[in-house]
mmCIF file of C-alpha atoms in Angstrom:
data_model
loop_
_atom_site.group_PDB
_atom_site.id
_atom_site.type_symbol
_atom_site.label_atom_id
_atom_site.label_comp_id
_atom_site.label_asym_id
_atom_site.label_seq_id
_atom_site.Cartn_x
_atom_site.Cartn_y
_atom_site.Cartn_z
ATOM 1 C CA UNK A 911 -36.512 304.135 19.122
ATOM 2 C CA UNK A 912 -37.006 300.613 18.463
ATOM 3 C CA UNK A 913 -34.945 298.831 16.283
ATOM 4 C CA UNK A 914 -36.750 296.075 14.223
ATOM 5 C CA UNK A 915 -35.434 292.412 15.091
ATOM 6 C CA UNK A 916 -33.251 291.135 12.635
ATOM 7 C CA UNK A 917 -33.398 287.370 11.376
ATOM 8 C CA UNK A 918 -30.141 286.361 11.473
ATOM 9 C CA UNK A 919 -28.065 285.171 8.243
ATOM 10 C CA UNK A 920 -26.825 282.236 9.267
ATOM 11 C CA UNK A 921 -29.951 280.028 8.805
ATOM 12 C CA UNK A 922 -30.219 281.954 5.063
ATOM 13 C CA UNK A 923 -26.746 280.597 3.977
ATOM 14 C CA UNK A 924 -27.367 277.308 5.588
ATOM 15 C CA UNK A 925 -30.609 276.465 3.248
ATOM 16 C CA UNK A 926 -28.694 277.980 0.188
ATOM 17 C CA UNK A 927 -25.752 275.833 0.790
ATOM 18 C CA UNK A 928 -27.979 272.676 1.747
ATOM 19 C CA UNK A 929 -29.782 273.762 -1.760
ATOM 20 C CA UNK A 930 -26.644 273.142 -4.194
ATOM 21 C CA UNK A 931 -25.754 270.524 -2.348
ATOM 22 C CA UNK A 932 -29.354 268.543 -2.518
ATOM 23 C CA UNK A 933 -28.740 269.968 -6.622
ATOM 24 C CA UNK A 934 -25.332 268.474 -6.703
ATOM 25 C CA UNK A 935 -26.140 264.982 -5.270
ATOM 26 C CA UNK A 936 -29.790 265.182 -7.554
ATOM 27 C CA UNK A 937 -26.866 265.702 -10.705
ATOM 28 C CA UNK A 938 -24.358 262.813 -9.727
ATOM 29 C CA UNK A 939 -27.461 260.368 -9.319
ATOM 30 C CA UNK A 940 -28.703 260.941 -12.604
ATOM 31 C CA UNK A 941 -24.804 261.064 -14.635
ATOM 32 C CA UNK A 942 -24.486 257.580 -13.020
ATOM 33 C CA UNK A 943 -27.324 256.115 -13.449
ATOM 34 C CA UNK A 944 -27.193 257.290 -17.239
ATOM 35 C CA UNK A 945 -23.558 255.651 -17.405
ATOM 36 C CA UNK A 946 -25.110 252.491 -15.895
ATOM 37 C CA UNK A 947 -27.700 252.194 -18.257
ATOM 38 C CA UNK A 948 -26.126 252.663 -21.167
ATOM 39 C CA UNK A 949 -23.482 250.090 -20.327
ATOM 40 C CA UNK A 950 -26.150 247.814 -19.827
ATOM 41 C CA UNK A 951 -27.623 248.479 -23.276
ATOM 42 C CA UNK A 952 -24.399 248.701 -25.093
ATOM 43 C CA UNK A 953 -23.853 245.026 -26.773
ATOM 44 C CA UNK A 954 -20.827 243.319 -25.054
ATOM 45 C CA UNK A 955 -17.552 244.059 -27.250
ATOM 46 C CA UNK A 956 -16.586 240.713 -28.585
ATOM 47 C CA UNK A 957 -13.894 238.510 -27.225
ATOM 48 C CA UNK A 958 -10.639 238.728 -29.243
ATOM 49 C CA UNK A 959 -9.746 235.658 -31.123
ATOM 50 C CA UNK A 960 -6.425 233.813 -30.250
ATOM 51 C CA UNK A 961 -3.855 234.011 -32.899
ATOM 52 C CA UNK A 962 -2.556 231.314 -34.335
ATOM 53 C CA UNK A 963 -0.239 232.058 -37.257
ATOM 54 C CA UNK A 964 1.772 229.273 -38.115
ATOM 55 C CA UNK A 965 0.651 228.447 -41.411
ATOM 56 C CA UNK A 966 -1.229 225.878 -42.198
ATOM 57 C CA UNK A 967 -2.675 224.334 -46.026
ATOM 58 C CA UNK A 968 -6.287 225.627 -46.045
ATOM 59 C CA UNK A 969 -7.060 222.241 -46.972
ATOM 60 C CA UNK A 970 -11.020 221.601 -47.164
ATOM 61 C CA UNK A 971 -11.632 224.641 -44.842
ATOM 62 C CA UNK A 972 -14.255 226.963 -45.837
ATOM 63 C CA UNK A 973 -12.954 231.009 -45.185
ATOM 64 C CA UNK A 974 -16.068 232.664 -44.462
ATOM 65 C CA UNK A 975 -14.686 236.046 -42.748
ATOM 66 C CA UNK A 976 -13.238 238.964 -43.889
ATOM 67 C CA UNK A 977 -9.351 238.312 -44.934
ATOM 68 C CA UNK A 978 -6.567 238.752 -47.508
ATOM 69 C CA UNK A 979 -5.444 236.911 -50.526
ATOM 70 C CA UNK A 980 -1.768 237.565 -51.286
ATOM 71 C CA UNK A 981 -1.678 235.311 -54.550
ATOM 72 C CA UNK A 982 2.053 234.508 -55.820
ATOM 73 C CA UNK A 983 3.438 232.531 -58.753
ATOM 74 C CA UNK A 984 4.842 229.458 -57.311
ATOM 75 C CA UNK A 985 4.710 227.312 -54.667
ATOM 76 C CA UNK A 986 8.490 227.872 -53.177
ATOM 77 C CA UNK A 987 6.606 231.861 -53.669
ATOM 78 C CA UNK A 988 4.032 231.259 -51.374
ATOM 79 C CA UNK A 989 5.638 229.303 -48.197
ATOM 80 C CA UNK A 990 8.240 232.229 -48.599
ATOM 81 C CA UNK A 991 5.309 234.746 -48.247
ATOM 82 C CA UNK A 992 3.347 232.588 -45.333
ATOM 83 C CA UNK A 993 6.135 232.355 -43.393
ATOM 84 C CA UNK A 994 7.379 236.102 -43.427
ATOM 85 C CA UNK A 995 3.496 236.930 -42.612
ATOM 86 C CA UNK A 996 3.829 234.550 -39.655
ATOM 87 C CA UNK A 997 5.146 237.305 -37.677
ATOM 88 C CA UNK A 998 2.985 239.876 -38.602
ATOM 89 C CA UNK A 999 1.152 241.125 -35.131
ATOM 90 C CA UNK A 1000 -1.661 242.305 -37.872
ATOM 91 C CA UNK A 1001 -2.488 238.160 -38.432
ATOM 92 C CA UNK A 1002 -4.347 235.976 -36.571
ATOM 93 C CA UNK A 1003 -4.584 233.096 -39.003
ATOM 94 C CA UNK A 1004 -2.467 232.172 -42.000
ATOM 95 C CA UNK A 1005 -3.493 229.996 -44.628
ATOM 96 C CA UNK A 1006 -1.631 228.358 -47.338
ATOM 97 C CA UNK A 1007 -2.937 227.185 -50.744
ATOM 98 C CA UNK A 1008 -0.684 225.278 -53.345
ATOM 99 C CA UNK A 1009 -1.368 225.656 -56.799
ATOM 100 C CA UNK A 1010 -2.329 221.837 -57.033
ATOM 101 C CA UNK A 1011 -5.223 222.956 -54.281
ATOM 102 C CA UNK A 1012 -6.083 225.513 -55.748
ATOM 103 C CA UNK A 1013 -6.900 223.929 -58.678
ATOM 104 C CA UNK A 1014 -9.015 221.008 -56.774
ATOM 105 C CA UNK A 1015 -11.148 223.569 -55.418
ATOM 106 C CA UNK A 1016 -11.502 225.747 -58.697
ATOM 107 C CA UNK A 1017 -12.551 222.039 -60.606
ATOM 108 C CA UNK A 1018 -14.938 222.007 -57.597
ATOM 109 C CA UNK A 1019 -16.750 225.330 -57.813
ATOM 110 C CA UNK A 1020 -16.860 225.083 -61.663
ATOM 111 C CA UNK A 1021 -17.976 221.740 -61.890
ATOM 112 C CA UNK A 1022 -21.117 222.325 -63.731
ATOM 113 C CA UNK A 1023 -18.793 224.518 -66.546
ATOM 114 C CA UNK A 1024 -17.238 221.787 -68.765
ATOM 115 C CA UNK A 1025 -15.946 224.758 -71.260
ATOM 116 C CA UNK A 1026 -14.481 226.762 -68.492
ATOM 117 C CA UNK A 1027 -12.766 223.306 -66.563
ATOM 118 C CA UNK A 1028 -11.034 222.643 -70.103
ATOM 119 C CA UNK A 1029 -9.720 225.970 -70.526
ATOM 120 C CA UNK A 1030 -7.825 226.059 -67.111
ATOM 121 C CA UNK A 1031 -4.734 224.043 -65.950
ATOM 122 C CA UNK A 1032 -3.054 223.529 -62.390
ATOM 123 C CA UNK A 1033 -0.539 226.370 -63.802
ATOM 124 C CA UNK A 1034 -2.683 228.850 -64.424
ATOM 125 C CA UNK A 1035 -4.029 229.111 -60.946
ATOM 126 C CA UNK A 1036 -1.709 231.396 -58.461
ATOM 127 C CA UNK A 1037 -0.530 229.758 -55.187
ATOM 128 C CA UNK A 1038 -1.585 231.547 -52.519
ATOM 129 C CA UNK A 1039 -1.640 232.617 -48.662
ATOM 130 C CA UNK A 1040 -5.081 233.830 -46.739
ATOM 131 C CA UNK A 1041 -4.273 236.250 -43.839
ATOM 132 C CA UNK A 1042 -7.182 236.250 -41.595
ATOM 133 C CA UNK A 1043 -6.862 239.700 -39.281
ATOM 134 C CA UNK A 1044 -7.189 240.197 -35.920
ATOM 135 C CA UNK A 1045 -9.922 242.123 -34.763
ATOM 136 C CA UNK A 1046 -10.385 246.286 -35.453
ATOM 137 C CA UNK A 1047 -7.631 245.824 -38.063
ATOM 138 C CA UNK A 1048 -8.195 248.291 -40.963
ATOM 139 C CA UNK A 1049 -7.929 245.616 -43.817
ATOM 140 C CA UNK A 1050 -7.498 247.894 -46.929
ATOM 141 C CA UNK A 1051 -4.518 249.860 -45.276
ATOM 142 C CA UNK A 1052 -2.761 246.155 -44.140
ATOM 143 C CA UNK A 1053 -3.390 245.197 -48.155
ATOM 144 C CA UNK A 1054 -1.795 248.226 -49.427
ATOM 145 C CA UNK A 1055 1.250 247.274 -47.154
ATOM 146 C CA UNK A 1056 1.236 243.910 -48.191
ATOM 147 C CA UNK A 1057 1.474 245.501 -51.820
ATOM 148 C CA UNK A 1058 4.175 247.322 -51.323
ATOM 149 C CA UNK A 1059 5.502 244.168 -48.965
ATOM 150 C CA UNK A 1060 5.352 241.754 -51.717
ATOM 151 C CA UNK A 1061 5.876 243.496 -55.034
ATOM 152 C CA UNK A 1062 6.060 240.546 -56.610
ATOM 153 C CA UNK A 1063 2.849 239.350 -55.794
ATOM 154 C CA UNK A 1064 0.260 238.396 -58.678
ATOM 155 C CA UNK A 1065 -2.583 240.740 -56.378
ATOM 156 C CA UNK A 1066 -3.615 241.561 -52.990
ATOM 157 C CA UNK A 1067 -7.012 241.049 -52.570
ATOM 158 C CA UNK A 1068 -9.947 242.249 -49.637
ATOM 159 C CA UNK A 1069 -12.175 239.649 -49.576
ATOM 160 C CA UNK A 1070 -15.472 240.653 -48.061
ATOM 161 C CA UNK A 1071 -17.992 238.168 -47.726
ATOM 162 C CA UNK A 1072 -20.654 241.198 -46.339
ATOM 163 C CA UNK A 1073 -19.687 242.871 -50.177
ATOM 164 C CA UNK A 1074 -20.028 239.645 -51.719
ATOM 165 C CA UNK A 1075 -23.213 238.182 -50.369
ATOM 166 C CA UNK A 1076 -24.958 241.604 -51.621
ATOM 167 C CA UNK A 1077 -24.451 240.259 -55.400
ATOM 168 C CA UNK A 1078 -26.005 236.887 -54.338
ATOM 169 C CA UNK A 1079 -29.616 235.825 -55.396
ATOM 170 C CA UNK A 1080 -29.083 233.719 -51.867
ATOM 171 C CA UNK A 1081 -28.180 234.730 -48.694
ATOM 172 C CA UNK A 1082 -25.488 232.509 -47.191
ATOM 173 C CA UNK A 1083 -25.126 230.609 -44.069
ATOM 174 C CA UNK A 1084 -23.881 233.168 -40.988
ATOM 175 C CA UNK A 1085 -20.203 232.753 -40.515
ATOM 176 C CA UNK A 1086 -18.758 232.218 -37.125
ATOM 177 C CA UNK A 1087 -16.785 234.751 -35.154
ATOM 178 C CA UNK A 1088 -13.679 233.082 -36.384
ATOM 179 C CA UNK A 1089 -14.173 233.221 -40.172
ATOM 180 C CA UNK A 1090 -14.305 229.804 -40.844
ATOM 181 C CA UNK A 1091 -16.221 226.622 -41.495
#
């Protein structure tokens, strides 16, 4: 009795493990050349800012960006306040306003309001120091801080031009990465 020839395993397992192997390779081509293109789709993360947080009079400068307000009393107030939030790693610009300044720029803004320029005074206004924030900073936690910093402080204020320019009739100007004019 003849037994039938057998075809040997060996060549069976060989395609099956060439198989998941050709499968494998097919499935790490595709995951990286997904990974590749969505880096090259994904908009280049912007370059962080320097910091530069000795404080300085805001002067004629135009604040365009997202910042802080911390708005104090006096004068002596406010270069007490700038120079404690010189320090703060949470900064990356820090702005000073006098209550004279202040003033200038509120006579300038208000110009066309007669009634409302006769009404105010140079003591009336707050002084006050702008904190410009680094980058990825959450700003409304860092003002509650600053509350709680400076409990003596008239208000701590988010300004958001983005919220701001939403109530205008007239879209302003873009702002530059670093928040200013």
């Amino acid at each position: 009795m003849e037994q039938p020839e057998r075809t040997p395993k060996a060549p069976r397992r060989l395609l099956w493990v060439v198989g998941v192997v050709a499968v494998l390779v097919v499935a790490a081509a595709v995951t990286t050349g997904a990974v590749v293109l969505n880096r090259a789709t994904d908009p280049p993360a912007p370059a962080a800012l320097p910091r530069d947080t000795v404080p300085v009079p805001l002067g004629e400068r135009e604040l365009c960006g997202l910042r802080l307000l911390v708005a104090v009393g006096a004068d002596a107030d406010m270069a007490v306040a700038a120079e404690a939030l010189r320090d703060d790693p949470k900064a990356r610009r820090v702005f000073t306003e006098t209550k004279a300044r202040a003033y200038e720029r509120f006579k300038q803004l208000f110009a066309d309001r007669p009634e409302l320029l006769r009404s105010v005074t140079p003591d009336l206004l707050p002084a006050a120091v702008h904190l410009v924030p680094v980058a990825g900073i959450d700003v409304e936690a860092w003002a509650n801080e600053l509350r709680q910093r400076f409990p003596k402080a008239e208000k701590v204020d988010v300004l958001d031009p983005a919220r701001i320019a939403a109530q205008l009739t007239t879209t302003p100007p873009p702002c530059p990465p670093s928040g200013e004019r």
